[in-house]
Coordinates of N, CA and C in Angstrom, one line a residue:
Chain A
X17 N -0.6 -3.8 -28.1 CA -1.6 -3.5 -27.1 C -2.7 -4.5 -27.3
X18 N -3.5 -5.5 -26.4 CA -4.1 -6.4 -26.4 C -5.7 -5.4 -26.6
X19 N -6.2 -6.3 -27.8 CA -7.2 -5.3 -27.5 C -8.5 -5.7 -26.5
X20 N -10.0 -4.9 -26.6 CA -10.2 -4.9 -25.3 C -11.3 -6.2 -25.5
X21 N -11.3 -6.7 -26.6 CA -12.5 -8.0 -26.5 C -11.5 -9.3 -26.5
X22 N -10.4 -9.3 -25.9 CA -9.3 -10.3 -25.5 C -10.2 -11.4 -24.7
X23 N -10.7 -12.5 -24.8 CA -11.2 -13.6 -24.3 C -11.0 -13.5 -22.9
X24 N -9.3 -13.4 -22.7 CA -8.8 -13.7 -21.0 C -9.5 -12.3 -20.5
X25 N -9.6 -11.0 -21.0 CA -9.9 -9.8 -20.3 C -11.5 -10.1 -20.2
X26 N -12.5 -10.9 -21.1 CA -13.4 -10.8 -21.2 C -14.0 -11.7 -19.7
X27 N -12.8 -13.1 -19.3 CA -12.9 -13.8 -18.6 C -12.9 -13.1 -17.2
X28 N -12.1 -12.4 -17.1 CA -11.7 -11.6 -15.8 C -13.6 -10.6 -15.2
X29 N -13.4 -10.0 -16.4 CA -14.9 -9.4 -16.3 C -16.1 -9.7 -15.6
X30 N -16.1 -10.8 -16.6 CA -17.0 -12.4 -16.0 C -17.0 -12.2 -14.4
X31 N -15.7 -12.9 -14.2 CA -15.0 -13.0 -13.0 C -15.4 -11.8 -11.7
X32 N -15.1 -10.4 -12.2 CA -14.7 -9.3 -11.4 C -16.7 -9.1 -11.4
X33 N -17.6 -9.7 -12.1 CA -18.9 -8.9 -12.0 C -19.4 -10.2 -10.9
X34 N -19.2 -11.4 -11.0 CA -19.6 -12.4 -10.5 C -19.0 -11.9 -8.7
X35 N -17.5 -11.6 -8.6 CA -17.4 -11.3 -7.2 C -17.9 -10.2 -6.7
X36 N -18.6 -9.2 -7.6 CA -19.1 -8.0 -6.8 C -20.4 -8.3 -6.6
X37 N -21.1 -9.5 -7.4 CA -22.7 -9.6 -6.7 C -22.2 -10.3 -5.7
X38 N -21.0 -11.4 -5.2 CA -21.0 -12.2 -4.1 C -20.8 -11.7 -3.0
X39 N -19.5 -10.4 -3.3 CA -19.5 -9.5 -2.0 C -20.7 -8.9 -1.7
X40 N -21.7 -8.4 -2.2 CA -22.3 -8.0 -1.7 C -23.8 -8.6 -1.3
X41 N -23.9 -10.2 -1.8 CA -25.1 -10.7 -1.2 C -24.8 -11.7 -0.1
X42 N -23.1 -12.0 0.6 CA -22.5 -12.7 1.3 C -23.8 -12.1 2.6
X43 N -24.0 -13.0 4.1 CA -24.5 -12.3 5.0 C -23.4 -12.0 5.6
X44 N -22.2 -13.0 6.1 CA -20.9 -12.8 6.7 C -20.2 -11.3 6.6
X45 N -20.2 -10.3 7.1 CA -18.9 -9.4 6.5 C -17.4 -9.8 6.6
X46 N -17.0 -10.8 7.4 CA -15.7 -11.4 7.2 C -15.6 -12.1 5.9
X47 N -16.7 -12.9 5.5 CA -16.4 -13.2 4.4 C -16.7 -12.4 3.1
X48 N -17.4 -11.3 3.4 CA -17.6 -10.5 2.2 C -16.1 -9.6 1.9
X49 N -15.4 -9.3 3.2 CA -14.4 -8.6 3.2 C -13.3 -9.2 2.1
X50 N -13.2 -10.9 2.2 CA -12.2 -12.0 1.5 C -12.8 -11.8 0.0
X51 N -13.9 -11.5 0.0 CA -14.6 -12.1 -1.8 C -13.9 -10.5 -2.0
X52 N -14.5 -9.6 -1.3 CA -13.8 -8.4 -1.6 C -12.3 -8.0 -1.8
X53 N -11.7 -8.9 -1.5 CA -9.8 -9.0 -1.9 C -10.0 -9.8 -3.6
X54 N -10.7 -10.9 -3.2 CA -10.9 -11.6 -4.6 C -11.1 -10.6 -5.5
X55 N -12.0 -9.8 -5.6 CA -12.4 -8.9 -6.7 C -11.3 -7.9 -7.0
X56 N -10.9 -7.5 -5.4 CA -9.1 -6.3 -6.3 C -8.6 -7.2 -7.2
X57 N -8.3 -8.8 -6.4 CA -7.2 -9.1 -7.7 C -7.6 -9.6 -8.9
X58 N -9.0 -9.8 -9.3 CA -9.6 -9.9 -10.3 C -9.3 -8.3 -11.0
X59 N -9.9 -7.9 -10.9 CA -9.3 -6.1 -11.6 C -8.3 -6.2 -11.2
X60 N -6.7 -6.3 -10.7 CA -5.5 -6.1 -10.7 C -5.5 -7.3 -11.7
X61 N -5.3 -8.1 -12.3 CA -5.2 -8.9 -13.1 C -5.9 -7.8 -14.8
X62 N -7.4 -7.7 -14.1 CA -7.9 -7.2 -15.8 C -6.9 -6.0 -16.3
X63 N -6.4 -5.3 -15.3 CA -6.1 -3.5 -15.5 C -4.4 -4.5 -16.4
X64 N -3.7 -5.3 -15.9 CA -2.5 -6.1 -16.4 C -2.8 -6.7 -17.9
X65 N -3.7 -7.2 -18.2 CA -4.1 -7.4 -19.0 C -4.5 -6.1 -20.1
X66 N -4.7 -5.2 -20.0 CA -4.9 -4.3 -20.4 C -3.8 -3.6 -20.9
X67 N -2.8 -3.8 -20.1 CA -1.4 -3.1 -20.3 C -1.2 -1.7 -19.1
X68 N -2.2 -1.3 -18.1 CA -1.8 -0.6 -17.4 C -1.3 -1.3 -16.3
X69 N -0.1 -1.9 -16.1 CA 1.1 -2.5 -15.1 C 1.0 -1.7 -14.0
X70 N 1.2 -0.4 -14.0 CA 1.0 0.5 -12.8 C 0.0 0.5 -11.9
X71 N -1.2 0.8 -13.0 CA -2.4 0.4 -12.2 C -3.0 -0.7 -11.4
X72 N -2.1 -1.5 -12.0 CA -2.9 -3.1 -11.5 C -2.1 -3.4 -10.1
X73 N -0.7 -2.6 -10.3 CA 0.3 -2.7 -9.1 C -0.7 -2.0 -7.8
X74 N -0.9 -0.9 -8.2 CA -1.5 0.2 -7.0 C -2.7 -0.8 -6.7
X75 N -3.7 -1.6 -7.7 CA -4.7 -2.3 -7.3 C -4.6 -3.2 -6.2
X76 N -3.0 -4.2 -6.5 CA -3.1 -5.1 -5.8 C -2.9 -4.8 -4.4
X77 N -1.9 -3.7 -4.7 CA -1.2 -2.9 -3.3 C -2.3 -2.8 -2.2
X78 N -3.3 -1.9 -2.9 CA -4.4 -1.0 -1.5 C -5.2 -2.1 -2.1
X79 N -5.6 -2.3 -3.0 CA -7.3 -2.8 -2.9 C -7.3 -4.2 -1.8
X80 N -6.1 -4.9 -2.4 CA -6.1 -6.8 -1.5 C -5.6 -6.6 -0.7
X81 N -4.5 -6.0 -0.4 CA -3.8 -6.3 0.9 C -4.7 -5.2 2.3
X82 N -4.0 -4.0 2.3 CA -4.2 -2.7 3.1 C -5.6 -2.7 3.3
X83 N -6.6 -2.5 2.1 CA -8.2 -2.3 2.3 C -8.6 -3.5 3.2
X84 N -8.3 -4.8 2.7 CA -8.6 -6.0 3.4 C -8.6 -5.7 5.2
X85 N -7.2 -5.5 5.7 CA -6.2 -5.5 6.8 C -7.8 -4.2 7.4
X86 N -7.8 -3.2 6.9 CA -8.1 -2.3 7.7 C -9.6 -2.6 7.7
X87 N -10.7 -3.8 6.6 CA -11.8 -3.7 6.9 C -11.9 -5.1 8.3
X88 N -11.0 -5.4 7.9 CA -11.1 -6.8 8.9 C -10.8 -6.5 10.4
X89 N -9.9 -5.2 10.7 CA -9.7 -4.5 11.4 C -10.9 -3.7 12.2
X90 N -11.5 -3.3 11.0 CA -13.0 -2.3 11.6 C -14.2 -3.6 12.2
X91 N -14.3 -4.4 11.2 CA -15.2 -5.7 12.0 C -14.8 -6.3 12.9
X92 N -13.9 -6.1 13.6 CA -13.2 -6.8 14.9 C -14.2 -5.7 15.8
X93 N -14.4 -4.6 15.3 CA -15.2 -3.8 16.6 C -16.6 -3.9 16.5
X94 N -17.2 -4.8 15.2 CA -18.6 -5.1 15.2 C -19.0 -6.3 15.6
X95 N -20.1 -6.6 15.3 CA -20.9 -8.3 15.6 C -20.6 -8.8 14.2
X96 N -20.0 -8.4 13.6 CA -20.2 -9.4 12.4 C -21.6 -9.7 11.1
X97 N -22.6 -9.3 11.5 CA -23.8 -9.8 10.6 C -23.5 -8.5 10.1
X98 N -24.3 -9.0 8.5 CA -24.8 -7.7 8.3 C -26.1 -7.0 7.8
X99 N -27.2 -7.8 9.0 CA -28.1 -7.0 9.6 C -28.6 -6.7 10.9
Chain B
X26 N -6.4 -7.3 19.7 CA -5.3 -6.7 18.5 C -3.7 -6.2 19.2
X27 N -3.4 -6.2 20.3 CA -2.4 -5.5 20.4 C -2.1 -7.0 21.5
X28 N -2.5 -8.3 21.6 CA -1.5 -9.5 21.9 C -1.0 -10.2 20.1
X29 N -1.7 -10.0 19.3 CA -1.4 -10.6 18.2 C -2.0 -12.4 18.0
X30 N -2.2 -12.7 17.2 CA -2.7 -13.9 16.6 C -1.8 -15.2 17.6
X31 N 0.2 -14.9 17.5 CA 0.9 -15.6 17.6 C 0.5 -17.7 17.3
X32 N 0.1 -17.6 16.1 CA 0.2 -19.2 16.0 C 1.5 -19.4 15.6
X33 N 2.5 -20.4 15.6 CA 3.7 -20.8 15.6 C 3.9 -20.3 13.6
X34 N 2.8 -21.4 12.8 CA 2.8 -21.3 11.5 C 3.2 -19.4 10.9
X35 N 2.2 -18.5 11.6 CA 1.5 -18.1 11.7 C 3.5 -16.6 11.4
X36 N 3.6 -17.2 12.7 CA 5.0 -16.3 13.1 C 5.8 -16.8 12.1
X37 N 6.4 -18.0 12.0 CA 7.5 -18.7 10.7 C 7.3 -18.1 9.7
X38 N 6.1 -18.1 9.0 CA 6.2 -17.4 7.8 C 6.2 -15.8 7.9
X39 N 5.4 -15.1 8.7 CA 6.2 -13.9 8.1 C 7.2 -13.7 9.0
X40 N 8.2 -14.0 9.9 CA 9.5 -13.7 10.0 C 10.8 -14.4 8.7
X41 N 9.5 -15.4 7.3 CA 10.6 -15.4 6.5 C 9.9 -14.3 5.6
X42 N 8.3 -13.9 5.3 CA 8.7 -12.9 4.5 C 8.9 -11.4 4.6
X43 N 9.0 -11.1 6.2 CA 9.4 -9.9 6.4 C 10.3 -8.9 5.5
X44 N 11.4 -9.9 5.6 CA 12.9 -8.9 5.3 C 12.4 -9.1 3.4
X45 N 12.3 -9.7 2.5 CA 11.9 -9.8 1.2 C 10.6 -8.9 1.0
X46 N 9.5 -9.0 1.7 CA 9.1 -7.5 1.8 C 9.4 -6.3 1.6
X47 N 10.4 -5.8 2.7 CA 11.0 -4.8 3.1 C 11.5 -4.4 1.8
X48 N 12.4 -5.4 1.1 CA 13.4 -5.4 -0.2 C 12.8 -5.2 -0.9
X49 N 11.6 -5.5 -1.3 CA 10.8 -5.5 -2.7 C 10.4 -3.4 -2.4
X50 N 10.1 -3.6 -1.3 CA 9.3 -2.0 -0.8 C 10.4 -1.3 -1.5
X51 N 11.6 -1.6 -1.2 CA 12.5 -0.6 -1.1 C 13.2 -0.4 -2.9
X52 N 13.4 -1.6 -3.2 CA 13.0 -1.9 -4.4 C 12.1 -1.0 -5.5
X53 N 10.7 -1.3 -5.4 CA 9.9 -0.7 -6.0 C 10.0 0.9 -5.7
X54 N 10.7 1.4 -4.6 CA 10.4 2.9 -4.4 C 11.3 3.5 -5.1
X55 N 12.7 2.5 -5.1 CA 13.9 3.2 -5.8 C 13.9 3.0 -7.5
X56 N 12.9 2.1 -8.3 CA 13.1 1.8 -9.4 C 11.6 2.4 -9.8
X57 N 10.9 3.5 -8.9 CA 9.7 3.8 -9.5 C 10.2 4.8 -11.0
X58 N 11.0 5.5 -10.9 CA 10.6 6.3 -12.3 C 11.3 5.7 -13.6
X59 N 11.7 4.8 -13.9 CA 11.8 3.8 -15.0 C 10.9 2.8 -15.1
X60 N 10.0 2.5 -14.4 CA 9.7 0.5 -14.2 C 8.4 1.1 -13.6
X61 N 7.4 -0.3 -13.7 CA 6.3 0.2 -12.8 C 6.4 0.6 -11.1
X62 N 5.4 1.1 -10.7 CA 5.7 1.6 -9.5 C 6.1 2.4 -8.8
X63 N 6.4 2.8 -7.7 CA 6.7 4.0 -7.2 C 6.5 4.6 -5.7
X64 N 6.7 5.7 -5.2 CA 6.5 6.1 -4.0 C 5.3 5.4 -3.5
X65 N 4.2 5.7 -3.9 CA 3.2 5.3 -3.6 C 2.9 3.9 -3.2
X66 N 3.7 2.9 -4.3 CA 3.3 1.4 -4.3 C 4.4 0.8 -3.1
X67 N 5.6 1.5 -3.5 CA 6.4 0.9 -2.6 C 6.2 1.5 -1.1
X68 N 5.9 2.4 -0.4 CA 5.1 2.8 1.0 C 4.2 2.0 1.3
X69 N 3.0 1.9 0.2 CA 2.2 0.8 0.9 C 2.7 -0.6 0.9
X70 N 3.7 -1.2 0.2 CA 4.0 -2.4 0.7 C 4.9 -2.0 1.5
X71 N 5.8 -1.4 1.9 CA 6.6 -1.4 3.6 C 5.1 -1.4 4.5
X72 N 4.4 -0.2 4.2 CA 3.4 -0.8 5.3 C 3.0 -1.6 5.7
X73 N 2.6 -2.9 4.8 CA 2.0 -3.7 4.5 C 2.7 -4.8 5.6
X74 N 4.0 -4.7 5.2 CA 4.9 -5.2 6.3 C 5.2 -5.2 7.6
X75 N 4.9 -3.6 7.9 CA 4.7 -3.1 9.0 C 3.5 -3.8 10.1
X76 N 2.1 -3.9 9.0 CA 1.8 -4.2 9.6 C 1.4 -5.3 9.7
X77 N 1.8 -6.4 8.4 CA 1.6 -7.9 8.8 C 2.5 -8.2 10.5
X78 N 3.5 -7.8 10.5 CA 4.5 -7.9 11.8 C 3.6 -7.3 13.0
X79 N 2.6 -6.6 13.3 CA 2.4 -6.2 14.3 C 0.7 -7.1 14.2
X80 N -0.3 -7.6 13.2 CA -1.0 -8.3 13.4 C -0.6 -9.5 14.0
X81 N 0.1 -10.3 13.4 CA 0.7 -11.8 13.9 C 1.4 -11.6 15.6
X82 N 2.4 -10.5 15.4 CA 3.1 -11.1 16.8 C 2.5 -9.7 18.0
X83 N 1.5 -8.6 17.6 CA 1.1 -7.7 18.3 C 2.3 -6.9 19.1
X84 N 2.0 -6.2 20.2 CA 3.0 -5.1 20.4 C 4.2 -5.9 20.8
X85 N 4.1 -7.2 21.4 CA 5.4 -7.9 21.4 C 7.0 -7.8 20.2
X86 N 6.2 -7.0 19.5 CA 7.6 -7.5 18.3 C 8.0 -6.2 18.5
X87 N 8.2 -5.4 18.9 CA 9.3 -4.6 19.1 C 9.0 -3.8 18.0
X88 N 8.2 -4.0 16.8 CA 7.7 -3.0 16.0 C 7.2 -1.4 15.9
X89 N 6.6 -1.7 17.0 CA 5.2 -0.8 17.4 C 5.4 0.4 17.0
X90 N 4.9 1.0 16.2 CA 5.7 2.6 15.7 C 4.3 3.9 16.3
X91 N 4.7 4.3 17.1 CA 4.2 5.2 18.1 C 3.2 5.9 17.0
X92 N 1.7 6.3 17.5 CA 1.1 7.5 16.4 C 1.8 8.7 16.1
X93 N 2.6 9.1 17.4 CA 3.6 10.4 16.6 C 4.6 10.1 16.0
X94 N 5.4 8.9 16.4 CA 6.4 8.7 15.3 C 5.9 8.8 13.5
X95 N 4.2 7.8 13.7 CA 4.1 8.0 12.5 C 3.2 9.3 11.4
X96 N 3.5 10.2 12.8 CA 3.0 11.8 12.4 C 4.0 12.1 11.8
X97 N 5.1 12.4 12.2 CA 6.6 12.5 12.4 C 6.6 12.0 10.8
X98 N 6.7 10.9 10.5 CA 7.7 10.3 9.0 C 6.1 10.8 8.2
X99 N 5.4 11.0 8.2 CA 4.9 11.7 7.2 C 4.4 12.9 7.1
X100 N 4.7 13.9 7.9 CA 5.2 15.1 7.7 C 6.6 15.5 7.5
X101 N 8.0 14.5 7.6 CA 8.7 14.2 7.1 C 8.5 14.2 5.2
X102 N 7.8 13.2 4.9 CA 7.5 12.7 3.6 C 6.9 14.0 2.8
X103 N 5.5 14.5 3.4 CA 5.5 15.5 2.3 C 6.3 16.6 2.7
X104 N 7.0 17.3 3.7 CA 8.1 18.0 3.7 C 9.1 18.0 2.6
X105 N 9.4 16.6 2.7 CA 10.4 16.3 1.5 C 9.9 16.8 -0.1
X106 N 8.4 16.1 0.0 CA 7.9 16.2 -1.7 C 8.1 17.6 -2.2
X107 N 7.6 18.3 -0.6 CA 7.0 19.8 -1.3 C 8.9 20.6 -1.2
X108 N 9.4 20.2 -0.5 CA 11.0 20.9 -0.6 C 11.3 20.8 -2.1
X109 N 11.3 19.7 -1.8 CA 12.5 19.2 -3.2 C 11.5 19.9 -5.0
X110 N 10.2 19.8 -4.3 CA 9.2 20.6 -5.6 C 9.5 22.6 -5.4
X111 N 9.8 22.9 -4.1 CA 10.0 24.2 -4.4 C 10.9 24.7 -4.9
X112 N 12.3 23.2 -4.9 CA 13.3 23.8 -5.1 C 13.4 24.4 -6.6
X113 N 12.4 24.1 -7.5 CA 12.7 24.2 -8.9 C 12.5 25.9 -8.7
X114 N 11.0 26.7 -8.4 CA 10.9 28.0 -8.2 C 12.1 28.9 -7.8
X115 N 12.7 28.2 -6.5 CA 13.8 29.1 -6.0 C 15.0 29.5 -6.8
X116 N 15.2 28.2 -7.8 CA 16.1 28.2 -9.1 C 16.0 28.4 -10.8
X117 N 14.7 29.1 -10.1 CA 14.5 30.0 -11.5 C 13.3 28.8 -12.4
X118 N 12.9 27.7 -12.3 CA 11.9 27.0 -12.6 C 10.3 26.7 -12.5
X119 N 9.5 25.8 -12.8 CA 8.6 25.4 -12.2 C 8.4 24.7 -11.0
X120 N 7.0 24.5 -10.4 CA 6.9 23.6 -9.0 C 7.8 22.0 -9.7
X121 N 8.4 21.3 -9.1 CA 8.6 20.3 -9.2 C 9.5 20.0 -10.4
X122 N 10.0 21.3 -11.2 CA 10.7 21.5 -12.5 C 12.1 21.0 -12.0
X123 N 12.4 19.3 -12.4 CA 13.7 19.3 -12.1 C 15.1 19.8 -12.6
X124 N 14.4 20.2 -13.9 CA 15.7 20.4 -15.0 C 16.5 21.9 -14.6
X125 N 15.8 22.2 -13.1 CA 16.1 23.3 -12.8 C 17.1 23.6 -11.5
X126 N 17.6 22.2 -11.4 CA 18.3 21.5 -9.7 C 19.4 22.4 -10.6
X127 N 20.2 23.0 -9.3 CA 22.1 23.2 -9.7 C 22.8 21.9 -9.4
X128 N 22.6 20.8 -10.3 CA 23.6 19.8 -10.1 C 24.3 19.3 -10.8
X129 N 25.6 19.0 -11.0 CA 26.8 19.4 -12.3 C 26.4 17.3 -12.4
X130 N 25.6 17.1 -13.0 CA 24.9 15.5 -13.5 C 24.4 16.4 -15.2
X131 N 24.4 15.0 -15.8 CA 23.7 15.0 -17.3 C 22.2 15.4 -16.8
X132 N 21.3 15.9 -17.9 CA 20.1 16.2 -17.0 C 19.0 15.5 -17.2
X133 N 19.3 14.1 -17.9 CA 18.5 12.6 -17.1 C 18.8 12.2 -15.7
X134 N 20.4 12.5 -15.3 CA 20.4 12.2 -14.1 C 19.6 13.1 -12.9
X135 N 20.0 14.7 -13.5 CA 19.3 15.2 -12.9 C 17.8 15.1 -12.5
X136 N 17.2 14.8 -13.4 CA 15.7 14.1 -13.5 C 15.8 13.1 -12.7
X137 N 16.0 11.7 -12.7 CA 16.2 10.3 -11.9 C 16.6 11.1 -10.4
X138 N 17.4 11.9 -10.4 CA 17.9 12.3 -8.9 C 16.4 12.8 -8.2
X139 N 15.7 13.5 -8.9 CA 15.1 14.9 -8.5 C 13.9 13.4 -8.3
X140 N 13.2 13.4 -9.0 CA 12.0 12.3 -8.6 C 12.4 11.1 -8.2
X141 N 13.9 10.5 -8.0 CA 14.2 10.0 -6.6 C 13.9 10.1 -5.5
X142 N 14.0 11.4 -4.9 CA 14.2 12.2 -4.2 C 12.2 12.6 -3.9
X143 N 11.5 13.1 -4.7 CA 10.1 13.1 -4.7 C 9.7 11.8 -4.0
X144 N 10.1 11.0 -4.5 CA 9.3 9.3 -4.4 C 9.6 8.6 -2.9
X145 N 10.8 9.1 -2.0 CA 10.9 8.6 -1.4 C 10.4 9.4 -0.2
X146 N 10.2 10.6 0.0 CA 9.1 11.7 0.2 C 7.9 11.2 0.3
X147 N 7.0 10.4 -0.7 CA 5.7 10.2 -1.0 C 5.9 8.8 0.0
X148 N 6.9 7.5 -0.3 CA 6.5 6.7 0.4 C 6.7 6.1 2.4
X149 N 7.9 7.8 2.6 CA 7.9 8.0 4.1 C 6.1 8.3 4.7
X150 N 5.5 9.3 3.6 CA 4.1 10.1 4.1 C 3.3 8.6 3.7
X151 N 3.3 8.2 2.9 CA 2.5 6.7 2.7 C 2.3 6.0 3.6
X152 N 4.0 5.6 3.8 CA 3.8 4.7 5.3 C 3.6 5.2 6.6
X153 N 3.6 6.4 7.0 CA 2.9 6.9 8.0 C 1.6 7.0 7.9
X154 N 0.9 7.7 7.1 CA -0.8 7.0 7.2 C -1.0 6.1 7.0
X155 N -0.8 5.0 6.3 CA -1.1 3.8 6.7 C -1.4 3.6 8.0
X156 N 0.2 2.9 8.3 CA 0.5 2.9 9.9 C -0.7 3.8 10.3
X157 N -0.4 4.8 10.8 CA -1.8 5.9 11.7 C -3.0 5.7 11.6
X158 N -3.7 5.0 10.4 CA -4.9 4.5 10.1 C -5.0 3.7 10.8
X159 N -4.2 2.3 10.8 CA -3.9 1.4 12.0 C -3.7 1.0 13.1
X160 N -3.0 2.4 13.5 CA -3.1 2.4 14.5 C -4.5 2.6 15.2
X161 N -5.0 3.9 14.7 CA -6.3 4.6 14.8 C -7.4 3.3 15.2
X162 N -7.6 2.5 14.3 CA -8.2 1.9 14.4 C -8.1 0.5 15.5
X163 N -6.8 0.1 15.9 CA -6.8 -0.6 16.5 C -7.0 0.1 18.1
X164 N -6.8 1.4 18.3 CA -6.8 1.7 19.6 C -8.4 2.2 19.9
X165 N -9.1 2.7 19.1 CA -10.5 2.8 19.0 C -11.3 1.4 19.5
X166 N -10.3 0.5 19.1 CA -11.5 -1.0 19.7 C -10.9 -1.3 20.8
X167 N -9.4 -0.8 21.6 CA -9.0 -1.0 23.2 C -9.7 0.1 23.9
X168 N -10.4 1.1 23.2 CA -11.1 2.4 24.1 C -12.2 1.7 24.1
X169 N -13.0 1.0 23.7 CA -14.2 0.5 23.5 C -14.8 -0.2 24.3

């Protein structure tokens, strides 16, 4: 079991904290929606790294693909900004 | 949303990764209780396919799976879950107790059979909400 001060997992962290201030200081919501796929697969990567395979499977599954499809889906009915 | 994107690029690639999709879905649902994965993962990637194929080529592809059809396959799905879970009570077991099936199998097989059987349950009701989410959503912005 890799433990949890693993460099690569420490790197992902990095990674996964860096895309959640960008998703959320983006003005675009189309593009916050993309940084927001970036960040599932940043955590579908850490949760792999960790050794939960399952988990990171269900991450990639809903969090990048399906969450993406359906937020990009709901801003098709907005203007786009987000304010 | 219901002409579709249709760029040429756009169509070529997922009409090649449709069907390898499909496989992996089908794949991952049947190899959920040994290996990672499962009802769950594998439903949302058939979805996923479902509905890459109706983003790109819109109601033109012959896809289109009606909101009741996809009421239909997932009350289908948990029908299935919760049958195949009652069946353990009716035979003398717990909810979902498969060691309690009448099936003349070793009773690993009967286990693999029984959450077989659970998983593909979970990923019919999967891919129907999805889909219906989708749909929901896409017909909310043609009412609009």
């Amino acid at each position: 079991m890799t433990p949890a001060f693993d460099p690569l997992a420490i790197a992902f962290l990095g990674l996964m904290i860096v895309g959640a201030i960008a998703a959320l200081s983006v003005r675009d919501l189309m593009a916050a929606v993309v940084v927001f796929g970036a960040f599932s697969f940043f955590s579908a990567t850490y949760f792999a790294i960790l050794g939960a395979v399952d988990v990171a499977f269900t991450e990639a599954a809903v969090g990048a693909a399906i969450t993406a499809v359906f937020f990009v889906t709901a801003i098709f009915r907005t203007d786009r900004g987000a304010d | 949303m219901n002409s579709g994107f249709g760029s040429p690029a756009l169509d070529a690639a997922s009409r090649l990764m449709t069907p390898f999709m499909l496989m992996f879905g089908a794949y991952v649902v049947v190899h959920g209780h040994d290996s990672p994965g499962g009802g769950f993962q594998g439903g949302v990637i058939i979805a996923a396919c479902l509905i890459l194929v109706r983003l790109v080529r819109g109601r033109a592809a012959g896809w289109v799976m009606p909101p009741e059809t996809a009421v239909v396959l997932l009350c289908t799905g948990a029908g299935i879950f919760a049958g195949v879970g009652l069946l353990g009570p009716i035979f003398g077991g717990h909810f979902l107790d498969y060691s309690a099936l009448p099936l003349t199998l070793a009773p690993a097989e009967v286990r693999a059979a029984g959450s077989l059987a659970v998983e593909i349950g979970v990923a019919l009701a999967v891919t129907g909400v999805l889909e219906l989410i989708f749909d929901v959503l896409v017909e909310a912005r043609d009412d609009a």
